[in-house]
mmCIF file of C-alpha atoms in Angstrom:
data_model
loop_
_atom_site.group_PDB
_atom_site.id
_atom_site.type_symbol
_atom_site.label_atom_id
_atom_site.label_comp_id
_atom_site.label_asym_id
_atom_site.label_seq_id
_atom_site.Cartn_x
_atom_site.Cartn_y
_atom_site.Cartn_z
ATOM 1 C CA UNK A 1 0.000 0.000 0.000
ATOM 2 C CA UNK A 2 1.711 3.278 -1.172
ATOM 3 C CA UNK A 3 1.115 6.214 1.555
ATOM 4 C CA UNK A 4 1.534 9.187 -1.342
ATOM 5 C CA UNK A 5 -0.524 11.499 1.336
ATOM 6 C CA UNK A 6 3.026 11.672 2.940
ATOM 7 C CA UNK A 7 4.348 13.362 -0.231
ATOM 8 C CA UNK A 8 2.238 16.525 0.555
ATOM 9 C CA UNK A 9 4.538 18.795 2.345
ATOM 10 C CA UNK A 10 1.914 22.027 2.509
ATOM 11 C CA UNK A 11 -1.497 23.415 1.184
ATOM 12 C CA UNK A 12 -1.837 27.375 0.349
ATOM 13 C CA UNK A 13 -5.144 27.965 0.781
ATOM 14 C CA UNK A 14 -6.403 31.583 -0.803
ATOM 15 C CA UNK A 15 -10.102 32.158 -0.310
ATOM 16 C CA UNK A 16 -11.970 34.865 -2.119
ATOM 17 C CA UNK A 17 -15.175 33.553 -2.876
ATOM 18 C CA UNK A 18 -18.318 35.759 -2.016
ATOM 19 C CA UNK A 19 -20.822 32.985 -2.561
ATOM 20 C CA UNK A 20 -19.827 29.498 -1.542
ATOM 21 C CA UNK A 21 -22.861 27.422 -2.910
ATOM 22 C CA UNK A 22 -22.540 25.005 -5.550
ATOM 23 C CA UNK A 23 -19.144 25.360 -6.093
ATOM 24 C CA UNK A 24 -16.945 23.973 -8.674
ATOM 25 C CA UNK A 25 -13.670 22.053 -8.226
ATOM 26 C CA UNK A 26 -11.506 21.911 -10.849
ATOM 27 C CA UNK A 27 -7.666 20.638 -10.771
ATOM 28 C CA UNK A 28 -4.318 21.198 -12.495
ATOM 29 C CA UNK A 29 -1.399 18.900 -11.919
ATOM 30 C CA UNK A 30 2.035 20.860 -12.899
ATOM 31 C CA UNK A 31 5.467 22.293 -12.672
ATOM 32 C CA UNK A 32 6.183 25.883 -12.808
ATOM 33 C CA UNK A 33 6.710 25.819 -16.467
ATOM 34 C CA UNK A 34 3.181 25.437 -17.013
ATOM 35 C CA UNK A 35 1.663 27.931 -13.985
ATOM 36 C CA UNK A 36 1.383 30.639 -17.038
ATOM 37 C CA UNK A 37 -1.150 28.489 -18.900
ATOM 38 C CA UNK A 38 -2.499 26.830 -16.034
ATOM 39 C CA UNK A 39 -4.033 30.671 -15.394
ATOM 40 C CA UNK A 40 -4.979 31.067 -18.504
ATOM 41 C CA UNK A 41 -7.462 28.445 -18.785
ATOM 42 C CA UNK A 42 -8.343 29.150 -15.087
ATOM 43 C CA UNK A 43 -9.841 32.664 -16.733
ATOM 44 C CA UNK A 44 -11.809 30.698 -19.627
ATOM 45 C CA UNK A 45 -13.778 28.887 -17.397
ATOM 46 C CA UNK A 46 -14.494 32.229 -15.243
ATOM 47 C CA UNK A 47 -15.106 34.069 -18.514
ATOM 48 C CA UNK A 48 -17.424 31.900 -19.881
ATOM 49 C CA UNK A 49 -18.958 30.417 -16.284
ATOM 50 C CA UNK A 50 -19.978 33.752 -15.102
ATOM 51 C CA UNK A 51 -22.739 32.632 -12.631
ATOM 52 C CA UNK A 52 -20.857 29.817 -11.070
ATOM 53 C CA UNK A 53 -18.824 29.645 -8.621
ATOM 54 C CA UNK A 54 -15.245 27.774 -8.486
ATOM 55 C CA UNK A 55 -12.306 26.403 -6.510
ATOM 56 C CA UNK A 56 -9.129 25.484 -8.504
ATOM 57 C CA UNK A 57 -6.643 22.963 -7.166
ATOM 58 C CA UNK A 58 -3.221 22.925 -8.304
ATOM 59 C CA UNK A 59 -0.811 20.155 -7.599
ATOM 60 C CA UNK A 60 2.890 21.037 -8.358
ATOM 61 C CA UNK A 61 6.174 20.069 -6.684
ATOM 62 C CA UNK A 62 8.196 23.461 -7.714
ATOM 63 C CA UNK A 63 5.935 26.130 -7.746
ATOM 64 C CA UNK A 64 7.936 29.561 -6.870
ATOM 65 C CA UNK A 65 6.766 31.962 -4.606
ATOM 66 C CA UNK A 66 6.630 34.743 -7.519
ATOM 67 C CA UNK A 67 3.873 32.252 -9.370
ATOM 68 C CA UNK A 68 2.074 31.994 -6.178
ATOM 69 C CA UNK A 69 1.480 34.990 -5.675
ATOM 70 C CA UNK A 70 0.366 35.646 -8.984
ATOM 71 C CA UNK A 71 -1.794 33.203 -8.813
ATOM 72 C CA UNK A 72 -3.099 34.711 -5.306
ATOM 73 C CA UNK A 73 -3.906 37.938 -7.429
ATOM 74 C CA UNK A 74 -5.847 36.680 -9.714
ATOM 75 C CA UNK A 75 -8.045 34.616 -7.022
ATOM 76 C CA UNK A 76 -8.467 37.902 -5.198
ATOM 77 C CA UNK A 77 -9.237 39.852 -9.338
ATOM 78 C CA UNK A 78 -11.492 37.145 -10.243
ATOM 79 C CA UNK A 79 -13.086 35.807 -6.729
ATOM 80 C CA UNK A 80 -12.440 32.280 -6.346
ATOM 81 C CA UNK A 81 -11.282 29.998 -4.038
ATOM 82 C CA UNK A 82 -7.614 28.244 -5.087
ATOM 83 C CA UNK A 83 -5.631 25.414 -2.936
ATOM 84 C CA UNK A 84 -2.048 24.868 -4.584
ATOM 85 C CA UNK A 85 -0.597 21.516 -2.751
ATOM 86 C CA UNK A 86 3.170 21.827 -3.096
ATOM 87 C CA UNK A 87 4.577 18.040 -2.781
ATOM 88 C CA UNK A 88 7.891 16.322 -2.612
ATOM 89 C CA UNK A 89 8.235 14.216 -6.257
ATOM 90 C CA UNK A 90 10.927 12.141 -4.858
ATOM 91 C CA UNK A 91 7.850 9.834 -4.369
ATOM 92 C CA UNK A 92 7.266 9.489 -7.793
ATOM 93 C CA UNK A 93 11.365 9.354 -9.128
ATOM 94 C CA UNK A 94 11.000 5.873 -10.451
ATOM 95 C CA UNK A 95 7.920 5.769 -12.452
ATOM 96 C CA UNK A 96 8.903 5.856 -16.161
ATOM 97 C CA UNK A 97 9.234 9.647 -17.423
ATOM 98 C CA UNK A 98 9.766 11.178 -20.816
ATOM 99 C CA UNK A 99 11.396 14.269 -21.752
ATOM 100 C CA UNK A 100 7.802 15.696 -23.072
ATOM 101 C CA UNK A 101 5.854 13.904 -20.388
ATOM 102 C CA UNK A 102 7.717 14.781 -16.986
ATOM 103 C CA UNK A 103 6.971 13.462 -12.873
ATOM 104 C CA UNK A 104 3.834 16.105 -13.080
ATOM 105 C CA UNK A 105 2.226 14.429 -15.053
ATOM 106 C CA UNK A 106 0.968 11.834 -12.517
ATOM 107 C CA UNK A 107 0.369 15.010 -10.172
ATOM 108 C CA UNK A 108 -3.287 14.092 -11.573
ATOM 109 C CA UNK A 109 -3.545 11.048 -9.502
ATOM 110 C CA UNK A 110 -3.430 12.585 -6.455
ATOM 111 C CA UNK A 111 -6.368 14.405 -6.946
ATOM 112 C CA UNK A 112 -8.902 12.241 -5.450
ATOM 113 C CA UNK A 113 -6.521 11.178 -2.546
ATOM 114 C CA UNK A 114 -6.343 14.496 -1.144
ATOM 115 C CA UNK A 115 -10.411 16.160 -1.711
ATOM 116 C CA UNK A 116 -11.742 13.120 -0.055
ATOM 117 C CA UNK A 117 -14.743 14.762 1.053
ATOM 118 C CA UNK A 118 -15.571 16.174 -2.428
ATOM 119 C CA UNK A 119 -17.832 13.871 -4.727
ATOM 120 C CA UNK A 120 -16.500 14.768 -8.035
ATOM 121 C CA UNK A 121 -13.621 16.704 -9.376
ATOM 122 C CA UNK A 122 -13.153 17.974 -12.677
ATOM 123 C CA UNK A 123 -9.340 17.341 -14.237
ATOM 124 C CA UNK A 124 -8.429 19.206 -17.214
ATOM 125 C CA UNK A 125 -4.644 19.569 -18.437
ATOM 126 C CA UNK A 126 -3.062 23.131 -18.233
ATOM 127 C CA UNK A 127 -3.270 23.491 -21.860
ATOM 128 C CA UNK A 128 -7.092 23.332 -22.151
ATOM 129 C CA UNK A 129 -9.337 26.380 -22.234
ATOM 130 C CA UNK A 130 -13.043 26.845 -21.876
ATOM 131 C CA UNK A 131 -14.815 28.596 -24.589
ATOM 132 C CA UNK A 132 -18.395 27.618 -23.084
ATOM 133 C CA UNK A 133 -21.090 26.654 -20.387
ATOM 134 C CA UNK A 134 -19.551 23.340 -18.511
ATOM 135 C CA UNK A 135 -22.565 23.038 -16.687
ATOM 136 C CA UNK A 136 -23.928 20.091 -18.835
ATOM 137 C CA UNK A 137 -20.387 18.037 -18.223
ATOM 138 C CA UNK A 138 -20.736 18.577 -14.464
ATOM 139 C CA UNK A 139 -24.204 17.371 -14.523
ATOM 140 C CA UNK A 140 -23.178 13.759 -16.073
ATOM 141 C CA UNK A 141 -24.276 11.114 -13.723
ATOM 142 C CA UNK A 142 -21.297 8.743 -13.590
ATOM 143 C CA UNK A 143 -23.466 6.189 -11.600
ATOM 144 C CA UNK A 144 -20.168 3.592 -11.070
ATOM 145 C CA UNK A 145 -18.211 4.902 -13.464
ATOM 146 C CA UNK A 146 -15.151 6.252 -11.580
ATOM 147 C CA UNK A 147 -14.180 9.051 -14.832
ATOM 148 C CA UNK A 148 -15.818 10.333 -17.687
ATOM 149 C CA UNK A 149 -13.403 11.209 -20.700
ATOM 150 C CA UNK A 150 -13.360 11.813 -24.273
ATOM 151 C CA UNK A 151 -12.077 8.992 -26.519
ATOM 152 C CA UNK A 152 -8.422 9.708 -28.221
ATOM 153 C CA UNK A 153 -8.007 9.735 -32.376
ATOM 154 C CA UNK A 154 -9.270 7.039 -34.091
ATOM 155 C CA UNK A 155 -4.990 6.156 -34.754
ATOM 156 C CA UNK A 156 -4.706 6.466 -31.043
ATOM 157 C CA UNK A 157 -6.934 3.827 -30.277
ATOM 158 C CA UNK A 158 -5.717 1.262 -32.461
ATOM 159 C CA UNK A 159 -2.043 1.628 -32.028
ATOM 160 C CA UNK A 160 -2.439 1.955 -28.291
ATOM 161 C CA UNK A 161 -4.867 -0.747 -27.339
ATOM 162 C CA UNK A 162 -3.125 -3.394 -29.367
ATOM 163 C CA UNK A 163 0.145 -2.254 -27.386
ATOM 164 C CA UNK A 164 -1.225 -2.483 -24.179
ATOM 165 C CA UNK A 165 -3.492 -5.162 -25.195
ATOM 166 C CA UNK A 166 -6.427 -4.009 -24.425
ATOM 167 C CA UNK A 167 -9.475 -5.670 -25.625
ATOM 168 C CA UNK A 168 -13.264 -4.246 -26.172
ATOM 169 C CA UNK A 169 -11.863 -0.627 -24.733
ATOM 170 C CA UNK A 170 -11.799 2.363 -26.128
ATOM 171 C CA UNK A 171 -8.539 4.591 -25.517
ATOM 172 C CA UNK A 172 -9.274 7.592 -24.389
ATOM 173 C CA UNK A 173 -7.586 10.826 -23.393
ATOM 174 C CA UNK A 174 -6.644 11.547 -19.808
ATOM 175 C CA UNK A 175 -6.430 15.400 -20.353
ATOM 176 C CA UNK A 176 -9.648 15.677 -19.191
ATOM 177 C CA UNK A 177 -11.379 13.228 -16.480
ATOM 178 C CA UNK A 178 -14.523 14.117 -14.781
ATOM 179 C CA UNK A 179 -13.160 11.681 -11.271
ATOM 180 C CA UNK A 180 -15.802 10.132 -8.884
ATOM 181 C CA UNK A 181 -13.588 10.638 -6.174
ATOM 182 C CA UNK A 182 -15.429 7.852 -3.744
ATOM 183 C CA UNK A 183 -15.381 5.007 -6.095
ATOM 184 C CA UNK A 184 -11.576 6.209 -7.364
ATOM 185 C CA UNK A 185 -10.785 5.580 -3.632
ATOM 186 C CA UNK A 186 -12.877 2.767 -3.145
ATOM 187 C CA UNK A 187 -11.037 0.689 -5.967
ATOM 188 C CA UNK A 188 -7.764 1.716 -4.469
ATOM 189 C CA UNK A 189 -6.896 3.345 -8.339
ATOM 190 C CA UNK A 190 -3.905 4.976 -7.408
ATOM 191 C CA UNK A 191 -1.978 2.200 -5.694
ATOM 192 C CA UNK A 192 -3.489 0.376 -8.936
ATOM 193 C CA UNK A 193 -1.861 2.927 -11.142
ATOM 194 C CA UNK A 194 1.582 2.675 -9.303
ATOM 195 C CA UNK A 195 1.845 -0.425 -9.163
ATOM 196 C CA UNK A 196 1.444 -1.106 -12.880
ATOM 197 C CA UNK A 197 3.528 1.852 -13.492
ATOM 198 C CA UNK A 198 6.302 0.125 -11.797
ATOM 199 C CA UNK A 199 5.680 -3.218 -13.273
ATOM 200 C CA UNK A 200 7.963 -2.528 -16.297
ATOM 201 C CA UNK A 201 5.749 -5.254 -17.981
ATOM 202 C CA UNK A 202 4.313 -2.548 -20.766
ATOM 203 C CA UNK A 203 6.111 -0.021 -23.105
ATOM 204 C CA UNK A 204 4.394 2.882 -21.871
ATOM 205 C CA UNK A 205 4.650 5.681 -24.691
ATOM 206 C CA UNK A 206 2.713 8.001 -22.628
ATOM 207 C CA UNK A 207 2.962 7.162 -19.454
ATOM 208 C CA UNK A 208 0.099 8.327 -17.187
ATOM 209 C CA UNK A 209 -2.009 8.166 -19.452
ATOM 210 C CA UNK A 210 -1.631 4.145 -20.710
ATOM 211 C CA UNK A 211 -2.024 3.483 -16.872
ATOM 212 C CA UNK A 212 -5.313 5.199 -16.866
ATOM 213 C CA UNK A 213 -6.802 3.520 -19.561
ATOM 214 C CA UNK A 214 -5.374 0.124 -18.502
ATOM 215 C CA UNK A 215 -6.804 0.158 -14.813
ATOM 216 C CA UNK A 216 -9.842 2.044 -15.801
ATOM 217 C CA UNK A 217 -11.291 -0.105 -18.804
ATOM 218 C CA UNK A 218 -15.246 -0.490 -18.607
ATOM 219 C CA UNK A 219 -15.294 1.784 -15.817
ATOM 220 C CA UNK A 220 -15.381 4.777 -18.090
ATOM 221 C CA UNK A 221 -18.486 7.151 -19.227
ATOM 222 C CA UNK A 222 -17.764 8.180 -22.625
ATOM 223 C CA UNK A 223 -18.540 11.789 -23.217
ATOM 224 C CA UNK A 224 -19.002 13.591 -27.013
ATOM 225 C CA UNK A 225 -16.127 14.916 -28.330
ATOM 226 C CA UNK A 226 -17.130 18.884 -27.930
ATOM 227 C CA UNK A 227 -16.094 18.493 -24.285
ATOM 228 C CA UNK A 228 -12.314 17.698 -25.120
ATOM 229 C CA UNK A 229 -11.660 18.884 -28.375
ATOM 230 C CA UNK A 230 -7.971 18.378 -30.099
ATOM 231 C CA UNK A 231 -6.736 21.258 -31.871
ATOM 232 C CA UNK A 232 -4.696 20.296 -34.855
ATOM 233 C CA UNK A 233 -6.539 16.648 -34.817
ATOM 234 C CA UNK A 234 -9.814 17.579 -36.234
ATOM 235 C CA UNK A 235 -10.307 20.077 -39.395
ATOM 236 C CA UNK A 236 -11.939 23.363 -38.071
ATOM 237 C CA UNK A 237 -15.426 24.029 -39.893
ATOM 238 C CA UNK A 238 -15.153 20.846 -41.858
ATOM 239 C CA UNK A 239 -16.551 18.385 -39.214
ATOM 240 C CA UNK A 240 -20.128 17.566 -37.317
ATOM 241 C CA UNK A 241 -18.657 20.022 -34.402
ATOM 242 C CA UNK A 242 -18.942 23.675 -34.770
ATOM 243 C CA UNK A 243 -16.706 25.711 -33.591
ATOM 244 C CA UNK A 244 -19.689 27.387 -31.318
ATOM 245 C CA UNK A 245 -20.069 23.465 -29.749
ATOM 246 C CA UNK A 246 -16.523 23.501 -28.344
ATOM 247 C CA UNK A 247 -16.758 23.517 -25.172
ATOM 248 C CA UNK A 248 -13.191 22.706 -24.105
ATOM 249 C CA UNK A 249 -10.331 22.947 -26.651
ATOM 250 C CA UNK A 250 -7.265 21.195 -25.657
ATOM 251 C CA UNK A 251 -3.633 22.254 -27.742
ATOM 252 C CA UNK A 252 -2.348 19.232 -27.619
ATOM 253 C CA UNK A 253 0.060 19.367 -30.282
ATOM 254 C CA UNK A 254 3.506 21.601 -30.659
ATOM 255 C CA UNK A 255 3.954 24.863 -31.072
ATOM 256 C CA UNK A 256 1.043 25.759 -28.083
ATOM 257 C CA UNK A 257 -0.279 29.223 -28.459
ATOM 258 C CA UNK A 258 2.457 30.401 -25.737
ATOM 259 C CA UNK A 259 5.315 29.462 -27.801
ATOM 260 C CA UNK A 260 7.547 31.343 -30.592
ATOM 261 C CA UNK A 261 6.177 29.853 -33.858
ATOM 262 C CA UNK A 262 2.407 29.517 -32.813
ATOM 263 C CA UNK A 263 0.856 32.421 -35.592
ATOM 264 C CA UNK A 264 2.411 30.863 -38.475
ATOM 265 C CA UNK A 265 2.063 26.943 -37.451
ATOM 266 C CA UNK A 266 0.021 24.538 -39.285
ATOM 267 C CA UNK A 267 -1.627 24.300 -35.704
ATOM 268 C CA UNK A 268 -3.031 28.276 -36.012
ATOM 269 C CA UNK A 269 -5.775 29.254 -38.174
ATOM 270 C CA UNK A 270 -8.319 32.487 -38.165
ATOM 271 C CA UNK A 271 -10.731 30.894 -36.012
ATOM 272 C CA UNK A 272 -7.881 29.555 -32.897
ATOM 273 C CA UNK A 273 -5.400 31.962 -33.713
ATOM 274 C CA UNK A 274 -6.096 34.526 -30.999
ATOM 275 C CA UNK A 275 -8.187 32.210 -28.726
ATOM 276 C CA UNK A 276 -5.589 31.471 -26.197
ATOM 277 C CA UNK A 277 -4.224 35.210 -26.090
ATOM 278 C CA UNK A 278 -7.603 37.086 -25.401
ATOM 279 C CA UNK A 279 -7.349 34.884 -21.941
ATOM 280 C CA UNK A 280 -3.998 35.340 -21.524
ATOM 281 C CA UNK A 281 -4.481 38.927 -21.643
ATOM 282 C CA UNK A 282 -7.084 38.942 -18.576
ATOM 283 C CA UNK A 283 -3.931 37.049 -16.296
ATOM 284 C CA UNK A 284 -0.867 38.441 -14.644
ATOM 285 C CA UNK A 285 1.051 37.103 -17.464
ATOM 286 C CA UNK A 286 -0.485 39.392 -20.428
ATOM 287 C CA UNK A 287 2.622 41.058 -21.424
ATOM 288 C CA UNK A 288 4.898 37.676 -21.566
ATOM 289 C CA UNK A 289 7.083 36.724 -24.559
ATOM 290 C CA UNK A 290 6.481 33.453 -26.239
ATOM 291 C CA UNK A 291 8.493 31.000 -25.156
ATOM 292 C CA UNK A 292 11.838 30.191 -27.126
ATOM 293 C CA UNK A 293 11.995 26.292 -28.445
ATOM 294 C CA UNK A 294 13.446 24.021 -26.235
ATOM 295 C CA UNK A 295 15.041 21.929 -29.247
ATOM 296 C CA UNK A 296 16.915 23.202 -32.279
ATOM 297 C CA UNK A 297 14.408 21.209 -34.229
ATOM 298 C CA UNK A 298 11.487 23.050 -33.444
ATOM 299 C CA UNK A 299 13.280 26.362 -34.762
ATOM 300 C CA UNK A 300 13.686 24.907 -38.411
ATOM 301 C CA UNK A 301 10.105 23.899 -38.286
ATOM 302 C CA UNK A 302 9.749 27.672 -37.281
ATOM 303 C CA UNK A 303 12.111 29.116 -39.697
ATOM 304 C CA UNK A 304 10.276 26.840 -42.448
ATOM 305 C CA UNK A 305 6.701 27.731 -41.194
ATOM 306 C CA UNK A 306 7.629 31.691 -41.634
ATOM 307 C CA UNK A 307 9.091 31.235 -45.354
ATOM 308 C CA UNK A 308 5.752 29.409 -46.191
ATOM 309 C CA UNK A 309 4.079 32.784 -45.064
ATOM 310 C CA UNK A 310 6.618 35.205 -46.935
ATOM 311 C CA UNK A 311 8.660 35.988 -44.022
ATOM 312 C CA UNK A 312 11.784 35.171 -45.560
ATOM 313 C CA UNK A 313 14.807 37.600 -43.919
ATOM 314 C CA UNK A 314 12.986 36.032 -40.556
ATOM 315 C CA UNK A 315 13.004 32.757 -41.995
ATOM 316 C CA UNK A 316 16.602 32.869 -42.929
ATOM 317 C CA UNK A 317 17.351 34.516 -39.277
ATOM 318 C CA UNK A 318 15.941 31.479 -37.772
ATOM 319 C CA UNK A 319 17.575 28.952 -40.099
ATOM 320 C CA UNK A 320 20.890 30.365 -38.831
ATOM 321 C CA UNK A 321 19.861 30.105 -35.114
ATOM 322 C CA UNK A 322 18.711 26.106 -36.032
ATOM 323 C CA UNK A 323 22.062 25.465 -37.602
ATOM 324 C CA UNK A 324 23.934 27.070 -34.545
ATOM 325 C CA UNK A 325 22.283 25.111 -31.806
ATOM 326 C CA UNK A 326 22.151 21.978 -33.571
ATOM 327 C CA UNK A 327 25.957 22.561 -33.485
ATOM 328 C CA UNK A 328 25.789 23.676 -30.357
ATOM 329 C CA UNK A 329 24.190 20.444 -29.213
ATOM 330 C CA UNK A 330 26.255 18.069 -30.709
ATOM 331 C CA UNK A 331 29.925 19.301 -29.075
#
């Protein structure tokens, strides 16, 4: 029996609600890196929720004292109620990791474990927004369901299941869960979770996530697809979704709308282009710069992506700055 409570080394508690009834919990697992868009979509679902009223949980492990307090300032701007749960990751060091899919990513998990005496949380990955009304997914009954999700691509579900060898399951996505918390505890799911985890008897490509859908088979309510929508998976205006259905829409796919390269991606078009920034712009962090590619690779991909739109003295610039830190990384 894994004791991951002891991994919680403090709660910050900010409390700014005026009207406590009904409210909504909704939870974030992540590192600082991610605190910027984690506030973001914190201000879609305000924006578009007006009438309700919310609590956000964050679970991270190095959260800085500057980001806390930003986040404090926008629970005291916007009126909610926020609990950030710093925790000590050490507890998590040998669970299998990947250098796009770090420890916070099973931050998630403990979710459940430590809002016992909530019924239902509502987990949704940092780089999701809200762009309407979530009352109808809060209202889902999940009779013994323990999560309601949104199925993954139709390439996701075949390549996955016959890796993990799953049979009659559909794969689904894990970046947003709607969690019975009592029946998550009853069945013991995150021991569950570790323990396979640990097992090394699967080739986990994404981690968390293939652990989710392997303890959780037919104990899953499958939701329509409006309620986690992929950008960059599904062709805007082309589809049985509107763009006026969406009611979350989740970047999963590289460049996000934080980073250098976003406007001119294949990712960006008129309708998401500005999406993320008009919430951004409502957060502490409305004046930031976009973030600067981690990998030389994703500043070709730039440089290309900016000569396909005519920009071709920035295009070149970049191509230089791609052929410098590939050098750069190979000394």
């Amino acid at each position: 029996m894994y004791k991951f409570e002891k991994s919680l080394k403090n709660i910050i508690n900010y409390s700014f609600l005026i009207n406590t009834d009904n409210i909504i919990h909704i939870g974030y697992g992540i590192d600082n890196n991610y605190v910027r868009c984690c506030s973001t979509s914190i201000v879609s679902f305000l924006k578009n929720n007006l009438q309700q009223n919310f609590h956000f949980h964050i679970i991270s492990s190095n959260i800085n004292v500057d980001s806390i307090s930003m986040l404090r300032l926008l629970a005291q701007q916007y009126n909610f109620n926020i609990s950030i749960y710093i925790i000590d990751d050490n507890y998590f060091i040998n669970l299998p990791t990947q250098k796009a899919f770090p420890t916070s990513m099973y931050f998630r998990f403990l979710l459940p474990i430590f809002n016992k005496n909530l019924s239902k949380i509502l987990y949704v990955d940092a780089d999701i927004i809200c762009l309407n009304d979530i009352k109808k997914l809060l209202s889902f009954d999940l009779k013994d369901n323990i999560i309601a999700a949104v199925s993954d691509t139709k390439d996701m579900n075949e390549s996955r299941n016959n890796n993990l060898n799953l049979k009659n399951h559909i794969y689904f996505n894990s970046g947003m869960m709607l969690i019975n918390i009592q029946k998550w505890n009853e069945y013991n799911i995150f021991n569950k979770l570790i323990d396979i985890l640990s097992s090394k008897v699967y080739d986990f490509k994404f981690p968390d996530q293939d652990a989710l859908n392997l303890i959780l088979t037919q104990k899953i309510l499958y939701l329509p697809r409006k309620f986690n929508y992929f950008n960059g998976f599904y062709t805007w205006n082309k589809n049985s979704i509107s763009n006026k259905e969406i009611i979350l829409l989740h970047f999963t796919s590289s460049p996000k709308p934080w980073d250098l390269g976003w406007e001119v991606s294949s990712m960006s078009n008129d309708y998401n282009r500005d999406l993320y920034k008009i919430y951004e712009n409502q957060t502490p962090w409305k004046n930031s710069l976009p973030v600067y590619p981690k990998h030389y690779r994703r500043l070709r991909i730039y440089s290309r992506d900016l000569y396909n739109h005519n920009y071709y003295l920035k295009s070149i610039k970049y191509y230089i700055l791609y052929l410098l830190a590939k050098l750069k990384s190979r000394r």
